[in-house]
Amino acid sequence: MQPPNIGDIAPDFVLSTGRWLSDVRGAPVILAFHEPGWDPARADEIEGYRHLIQAGEEPQRVLVSNDEPAAALYGAARESAVFVLDGRGRIAWRHVAGIDPVESAAEIAALGLQTNGDGVRTAWSRRGFVATAIGAAVALTLEPTFGRAQTAAAQLPSGGTTTGAAVGDAVPVTLNVNGQTITLNLEPRVTLLDALREYAGLTGSKKGCDHGQCGACTVHIDRRRTLSCLTFAVMQQDKKITTIEGLAASAGATGDSLHPMQQAFIEHDGFQCGYCTSGQIMSATAMVGEPWGPGDDDVREAMSGNICRCGAYPGIVAAVQEVRRNGGGQGR
Amino acid sequence: MISFDYISAADVESALRAASTPSSKFIAGGTTLIDLMKLDVERPTTVVDVTTLARRDASLAAVSELPGGGLRLGALAHMSDVAWDPRVRDRYPLVSQSLLLAASGQLRNMATMGGNILQRTRCSYFRDTATPCNKRDPGSGCSAIGGFNRTHAILGTSEHCIATHPSDLAVALAALDTTVQVRGTAPRSIPFADFHLLPGAHPEVETTLRPGELITSIDLPAVSFAKRSLYLKVRDRASYAFALAAAAVAVDLQGGAIRGARVALGGVGTKPWRSHEAEAVLVGKRATEATFRAAANAALAGARPHKDNAFKVELAKRTLVRALTEVSA
Amino acid sequence: MSDGRAPSVGAPLNRVDGRLKVTGGARYAAEYPLPNVAYAVIVTSTIAKGHVKQMDTSAAERAPGVLAVLTPQNAQRLPGYGGNTSGTAVPNAYGPPAMRVPTLLQNDEVHYNGQPIGVVVADTFEHATAAAQMVKATYTEDKPVLDIHSAPKNPPETVKPLGGERTSKHGDVASGLAAATVKVDQTYTTPLENHNPMEMHSTIAAWDGDSLTLYESTQGITSVRNTVAKSLGLTPDKVKVVAYFTGGGFGSKGGPWSHETLAAMAAKRVNRPVKLVLSRQQMFGPVGGRPHTIQHVTLGARPDGALTAVRHESTSNTSTLENWVESAAAQTRMLYASPNIETQYDLIKLNVGSPTFMRGPGESSGTFALESAMDELAYALKMDPVALRLKNYAETDPESGKPWSSKSLRECYATGAAAFGWDKRNAVPRSMRDGRLLVGWGMATATYPARRQAAGTTARLLPDGTIDVRAGTQEIGCGTYTVMSQIAADALGVPVSRVRFELGNTDMPENPASTGSVTAASTGSAVNEAALALKAKIEQLAPGGLASNSAADIVAKNGGQPVEVTVTSKPGAEQQQYSMHSFGAVFTEVHVDPDLAIIRVPRVVTAHGVGKVLNAKTARSQLQGGVVWGIGMALLEETHVDMRSGRYLNADLAEYHVPVNADVGTIDVHFVEENDPHVNPIGVKGAGEIGITGVAASIANAVYHATGKRVRDLPIRLERVMA
Ligand SMILES: Cc1cc2nc3c(=O)[nH]c(=O)nc-3n(C[C@H](O)[C@H](O)[C@H](O)COP(=O)(O)OP(=O)(O)OC[C@H]3O[C@@H](n4cnc5c(N)ncnc54)[C@H](O)[C@@H]3O)c2cc1C
Ligand code: SF4
Ligand code: FES
Ligand code: FES
């Protein structure tokens, strides 16, 4: 089903608390459809959307799994989506992953939001959500209509003048990440890692040292494992970049299924805190295609560029060996 | 990191042109340059991306045959590609080993031949702009002399700098009489022995490469006995660490007698350390432990340890003896 | 359980948060997508002692994108800043953990090299870092105190180890030594170390009026809330701290440091949310580390091995900001039965960052000394090291005389020794080889206290049948999400998949910090109690409970509201009646190259009694992780400080060597089953810290066995074995 348009009355459905959506009219509502599955951070994810609402109004927050029937009414079945409803129950703003970017741009323009012609940096870009993926034409500078703290002028440093957000040096940088083309407005000194994490909202790649000394930032560039902290985004424009977020799909996994390496890491408990894990898995999936010998010691050596301070090495080695025994699962 | 202009070079000529401005730098893998730019140690105002040159001329990033049986390592060839190249593994095992024992799988996929031999010292004072360092800030003094210097050099030091050259590859290359091919106003060849400089009074000048010159390849000459070669690296961690001591050796053995030998040391020199002294001791002798020990003594005869690195003298000797023993076995 | 379901507790379940962690979906502190976030970068001092004379911020303030530069001159004065200017600690000025004194730009003092002295805020990370590099400070510089071997000791009254006295005296060591036929009298040292969790300490601070939300990388949301609130002069209810995932901590994230409050101050100044992520370099100094220890151990024994005297004196460094004691003698007070045991701590103030809890605080550095000394004694006595330990087995706590709540150390020795093949050991040094390599087999005892603190939990039955359980604890890698789900599921008799356990938010019931291995015992007991209470309440509403009623019906009977209970679960009188500790044994094989002195650890076998194992998979991982830490401690880790400037010299992961994959061989973890009815209602003792204890000594003892070289100074670098 198509998502409802801006200005439409939001389709009604029963909230899990037994009330209807229409019962909560009177205050703005943020309605978010999320991927199914357990995610403790979800509750606060929606906090971010709160900032879309005008100052003084306390929005209702409604979180719905995109597995539920209601998601279909909103064109959000199996998609991540966010709708902002005004106090009268009309759609004031929406984002549904995968909808036509131009449409979004038009909608945003219709909302009277300011966009900044070439800028694409969004204040709250979120993987699969809004924004950065939308392309060079649109920048969501949401604050003028919805923002609150962010509309206030930044204080001047004492005795100085501020140049504000002059990103004179920034240039449009087009990256192919996980099969999607994204354009970001970046200074040349922005590393690929920071471009992913801070500009594109892809926070799966981690920063553990920023100096090539830990491997947490490992991504695949043209199928090779690479440290994203030691290369500039601007240098990677014609390459295929795969991050942990796109790994499973790159190996042909569909829906919720994982890359075999991801599954093996779960089975063998190849992590604890999880912070090095994206890098470990990206490294491991590429390492499987390199001409290493078959032994555990080969894995240990090949995986030594990925530090795990939790010390999950035995599980990591076991996971890699299982995948290698089962024929690789070499998705990049 | 200061801001800079980024120029992606389409061909060698435009790369050279772009790099002719003062304080411009080529960038290849970026694993040394970006690291040091983040530390504010390198402050180029123009960064010229040479990785794109390989699109025009694939040989710049490839391993190719040289007439006479040598191999040409394109300046932009990645460490991993060279390391796994069957010809390199077969004909120059020490080169392959020096690469595989360096850095990490990811870094080797990024770092290039040209960048590798131009990597800069890991001396922690050099990397910390809050401390004096003659190499980073000429004339400011050397913090390592009189400071903590466990990882520093014992060969080729001066009273101005005792920093170790960190490259493993360069040690293997030093052993082989390689040639560095460069392009500047005119192409020229630099014998590897002349490429790196001792610190002397000017540790800030590290090579004979002129500003704006581009390395195009590193040429490995045909060395008949390089097949019998070895790179042995000793480090604190089992992997992902720089050398405390390393030895690159090749021997020409004929019935237990040494007819020719190549010896270079890593982790102990201010430059990749070729030891003709050790070679002179070896050639003509029988391949025995005593011979190897004598060669090691000769190699380290000029060693000058500092407070924390005296152990390196004996460690380097034993490393060399072990390498020679293994390669002769 | 009630419905005959097999208990999930103990089973090797996969982590419930595994999927999020392997897909990049788990969100860590710096990853919350807040609108309009600005970036803050801390500027640090370049001297170790003195005063900031002037900070030239003009270039930084003019730099593109810069929004503010905070310095000691212009930073807001904090009403709740209890930090003093004289350098003596204000006990509990900042709540738990005790005595933490942050540096919040409230004065111009510099106490160590790398101390925060300013904050630059800009619109992008790139602008902020570039501008931070432009800030130039000038100082009036004093000569720093950096050498623990020559600096004066603190007055004894300032030496207050947490949870203990400065000295302990049981019997009379002098007479015990007089009665001894064999003595060991040696000094052991451990160096400065830094935790280096893979996730750097990070904060996003967002103000909403006078309320503050901190997205924080922490092991203790409550202590961060309380401390930051206090510093800023707010009541704790005005501060909310969120941490759903923390990328490791190992003690450094046990409580707040300076950056959280600095981020809040910066956010206030620029009137935007501010993200502040420390650089890896800034992880050395501003966020704690393990202090240097110098430990003097004296043992006396009779020919049969019975210890007649044990003395352990530990001197460790602290900073000039705080008096923090590494309790390295803690295990010596309780590990072996001897009529005469004396211990003592001393402190030395150095101009370095404040030390703090670091994995196995006290016991890991302390067992290195004690268990190395025991090995030396075993050789002196020509006795098997396991036999020596069994000879001195403590059947009750030697210090307090109390019974153990449970102790299976004897079984640990037996299990570990059998799995390792200890009986095949030839005790003569340098007697065992594998080809050219020298083989060494060593062992040591592991121990760590089993602690518990008050903890709260809310459990709710939702109409769709979900059991929603909330506790304001933390997930730092220990598997908290998973084991708490298991505990709740078993208590309620439902499958784990029906439980949704939530943590990491100060809106939830208060829980202790995830430090000192308390989480499983404290939060676990609370979750168990809440789930049982919920079950009882459901039974009351709908006899037959969940087995015979649908959740919707039960909720309907509850007036349409989710059925909810909240409990606070506290330790009781058992704490006074019993001595509560985990124990274990660590057996290690090392291979040493006889010429190059390269040391590798191909094999470690451990056996531990840690009470009930909640999840065999995650518990195993924790103990393996502890062993990896022990390998690092034994062979690699040391923070180097320049003895002239106090500069941290290896403040990165290239030169501060934590173990990489290739440094670690097989780690064979065994659990000795324990049924501890006293320690807490769920019988768990905690597995987070004990894994590292004993490992360094076990490796050092193995190195001695391999080489004949006794190394008493960590780390055992090759030059210490070559020499
Ligand atoms: C954590 C870590 C660990 C490491 N461990 C090791 C190790 O164990 N052993 C080891 O040997 N190395 C190690 N390295 C160093 C690594 O090998 C070098 O950083 C790498 O080889 C540099 O190559 P690059 O292509 O990335 O160089 P870049 O960073 O791109 O360039 C380095 C320098 O060379 C110049 N340059 C590059 N290409 C050319 C060219 N064609 N012509 C002229 N100038 C050029 C650049 O201007 C720059 O000044 C490690 C690095 C890191 C970050
Ligand atoms: S050794 Fe060289 S690089 Fe290091 S501080 Fe001295 S001058 Fe600088
Ligand atoms: S963040 Fe890139 S290697 Fe550590
Ligand atoms: S899982 Fe925590 S660092 Fe690897």
PDB file of C-alpha atoms in Angstrom, chain B residues 220-314:
ATOM      1  CA  LEU B 220      64.100  -5.961  -7.871  1.00  0.00           C
ATOM      2  CA  PRO B 221      67.190  -7.134  -9.701  1.00  0.00           C
ATOM      3  CA  ALA B 222      67.665 -10.773 -10.567  1.00  0.00           C
ATOM      4  CA  VAL B 223      69.528 -12.280  -7.633  1.00  0.00           C
ATOM      5  CA  SER B 224      70.081 -15.925  -8.360  1.00  0.00           C
ATOM      6  CA  PHE B 225      70.109 -16.956  -4.721  1.00  0.00           C
ATOM      7  CA  ALA B 226      67.271 -14.733  -3.529  1.00  0.00           C
ATOM      8  CA  LYS B 227      65.139 -17.845  -3.649  1.00  0.00           C
ATOM      9  CA  ARG B 228      67.032 -18.919  -0.550  1.00  0.00           C
ATOM     10  CA  SER B 229      66.133 -15.942   1.543  1.00  0.00           C
ATOM     11  CA  LEU B 230      64.316 -15.126   4.712  1.00  0.00           C
ATOM     12  CA  TYR B 231      62.889 -12.220   6.624  1.00  0.00           C
ATOM     13  CA  LEU B 232      62.801 -12.808  10.370  1.00  0.00           C
ATOM     14  CA  LYS B 233      61.062 -10.302  12.602  1.00  0.00           C
ATOM     15  CA  VAL B 234      61.089 -10.118  16.397  1.00  0.00           C
ATOM     16  CA  ARG B 235      58.443  -8.000  18.067  1.00  0.00           C
ATOM     17  CA  ASP B 236      56.619  -7.668  21.359  1.00  0.00           C
ATOM     18  CA  ARG B 237      53.273  -8.893  20.115  1.00  0.00           C
ATOM     19  CA  ALA B 238      52.894 -11.961  17.968  1.00  0.00           C
ATOM     20  CA  SER B 239      51.470  -9.771  15.223  1.00  0.00           C
ATOM     21  CA  TYR B 240      50.490  -6.193  14.368  1.00  0.00           C
ATOM     22  CA  ALA B 241      53.628  -4.673  15.837  1.00  0.00           C
ATOM     23  CA  PHE B 242      56.771  -3.052  14.572  1.00  0.00           C
ATOM     24  CA  ALA B 243      60.096  -4.844  14.731  1.00  0.00           C
ATOM     25  CA  LEU B 244      62.335  -4.734  17.767  1.00  0.00           C
ATOM     26  CA  ALA B 245      64.854  -6.473  15.560  1.00  0.00           C
ATOM     27  CA  ALA B 246      64.630  -8.028  12.142  1.00  0.00           C
ATOM     28  CA  ALA B 247      66.958  -9.646   9.681  1.00  0.00           C
ATOM     29  CA  ALA B 248      66.646  -9.981   5.918  1.00  0.00           C
ATOM     30  CA  VAL B 249      69.088 -12.542   4.614  1.00  0.00           C
ATOM     31  CA  ALA B 250      69.835 -14.422   1.421  1.00  0.00           C
ATOM     32  CA  VAL B 251      72.676 -16.857   0.984  1.00  0.00           C
ATOM     33  CA  ASP B 252      74.273 -18.574  -1.946  1.00  0.00           C
ATOM     34  CA  LEU B 253      75.250 -21.925  -0.525  1.00  0.00           C
ATOM     35  CA  GLN B 254      77.420 -24.371  -2.335  1.00  0.00           C
ATOM     36  CA  GLY B 255      78.026 -27.591  -0.488  1.00  0.00           C
ATOM     37  CA  GLY B 256      78.059 -25.984   2.908  1.00  0.00           C
ATOM     38  CA  ALA B 257      80.158 -23.037   1.826  1.00  0.00           C
ATOM     39  CA  ILE B 258      78.800 -19.535   1.454  1.00  0.00           C
ATOM     40  CA  ARG B 259      79.512 -18.074  -1.976  1.00  0.00           C
ATOM     41  CA  GLY B 260      77.419 -14.994  -1.660  1.00  0.00           C
ATOM     42  CA  ALA B 261      75.325 -13.393   1.020  1.00  0.00           C
ATOM     43  CA  ARG B 262      73.001 -10.509   1.557  1.00  0.00           C
ATOM     44  CA  VAL B 263      72.313  -9.174   5.011  1.00  0.00           C
ATOM     45  CA  ALA B 264      70.161  -6.300   6.156  1.00  0.00           C
ATOM     46  CA  LEU B 265      68.798  -5.483   9.583  1.00  0.00           C
ATOM     47  CA  GLY B 266      65.559  -3.878  10.658  1.00  0.00           C
ATOM     48  CA  GLY B 267      64.295  -2.376  13.887  1.00  0.00           C
ATOM     49  CA  VAL B 268      67.773  -1.285  14.860  1.00  0.00           C
ATOM     50  CA  GLY B 269      68.858   1.240  12.240  1.00  0.00           C
ATOM     51  CA  THR B 270      67.995   4.831  11.505  1.00  0.00           C
ATOM     52  CA  LYS B 271      67.651   3.604   7.934  1.00  0.00           C
ATOM     53  CA  PRO B 272      67.078   0.156   6.475  1.00  0.00           C
ATOM     54  CA  TRP B 273      70.423  -1.310   7.489  1.00  0.00           C
ATOM     55  CA  ARG B 274      72.441  -3.172   4.909  1.00  0.00           C
ATOM     56  CA  SER B 275      75.419  -4.862   6.492  1.00  0.00           C
ATOM     57  CA  HIS B 276      78.238  -5.300   4.039  1.00  0.00           C
ATOM     58  CA  GLU B 277      80.403  -6.039   7.081  1.00  0.00           C
ATOM     59  CA  ALA B 278      78.406  -9.139   7.879  1.00  0.00           C
ATOM     60  CA  GLU B 279      78.388 -10.198   4.242  1.00  0.00           C
ATOM     61  CA  ALA B 280      82.172  -9.861   4.080  1.00  0.00           C
ATOM     62  CA  VAL B 281      82.517 -12.160   7.065  1.00  0.00           C
ATOM     63  CA  LEU B 282      80.172 -14.731   5.584  1.00  0.00           C
ATOM     64  CA  VAL B 283      81.429 -15.004   2.038  1.00  0.00           C
ATOM     65  CA  GLY B 284      83.900 -17.801   1.580  1.00  0.00           C
ATOM     66  CA  LYS B 285      83.192 -19.382   4.967  1.00  0.00           C
ATOM     67  CA  ARG B 286      81.381 -22.514   5.892  1.00  0.00           C
ATOM     68  CA  ALA B 287      77.800 -22.060   7.037  1.00  0.00           C
ATOM     69  CA  THR B 288      78.335 -22.723  10.733  1.00  0.00           C
ATOM     70  CA  GLU B 289      77.008 -21.170  13.858  1.00  0.00           C
ATOM     71  CA  ALA B 290      80.448 -19.696  14.532  1.00  0.00           C
ATOM     72  CA  THR B 291      80.492 -18.024  11.140  1.00  0.00           C
ATOM     73  CA  PHE B 292      77.037 -16.605  11.699  1.00  0.00           C
ATOM     74  CA  ARG B 293      77.977 -15.333  15.106  1.00  0.00           C
ATOM     75  CA  ALA B 294      81.050 -13.643  13.673  1.00  0.00           C
ATOM     76  CA  ALA B 295      78.938 -12.050  10.989  1.00  0.00           C
ATOM     77  CA  ALA B 296      76.477 -10.826  13.605  1.00  0.00           C
ATOM     78  CA  ASN B 297      79.293  -9.356  15.665  1.00  0.00           C
ATOM     79  CA  ALA B 298      80.541  -7.573  12.588  1.00  0.00           C
ATOM     80  CA  ALA B 299      77.077  -6.258  11.773  1.00  0.00           C
ATOM     81  CA  LEU B 300      76.606  -4.808  15.227  1.00  0.00           C
ATOM     82  CA  ALA B 301      80.179  -3.651  15.771  1.00  0.00           C
ATOM     83  CA  GLY B 302      79.179  -0.048  15.394  1.00  0.00           C
ATOM     84  CA  ALA B 303      76.090  -0.251  17.601  1.00  0.00           C
ATOM     85  CA  ARG B 304      75.525   2.566  20.030  1.00  0.00           C
ATOM     86  CA  PRO B 305      72.778   1.752  22.471  1.00  0.00           C
ATOM     87  CA  HIS B 306      70.989   4.228  24.676  1.00  0.00           C
ATOM     88  CA  LYS B 307      69.451   3.837  28.116  1.00  0.00           C
ATOM     89  CA  ASP B 308      66.556   1.517  27.291  1.00  0.00           C
ATOM     90  CA  ASN B 309      67.626  -0.258  24.118  1.00  0.00           C
ATOM     91  CA  ALA B 310      70.916  -1.919  24.999  1.00  0.00           C
ATOM     92  CA  PHE B 311      69.193  -5.291  24.711  1.00  0.00           C
ATOM     93  CA  LYS B 312      68.787  -4.698  21.002  1.00  0.00           C
ATOM     94  CA  VAL B 313      72.481  -5.254  20.380  1.00  0.00           C
ATOM     95  CA  GLU B 314      72.350  -8.856  21.511  1.00  0.00           C
TER      96      GLU B 314
END
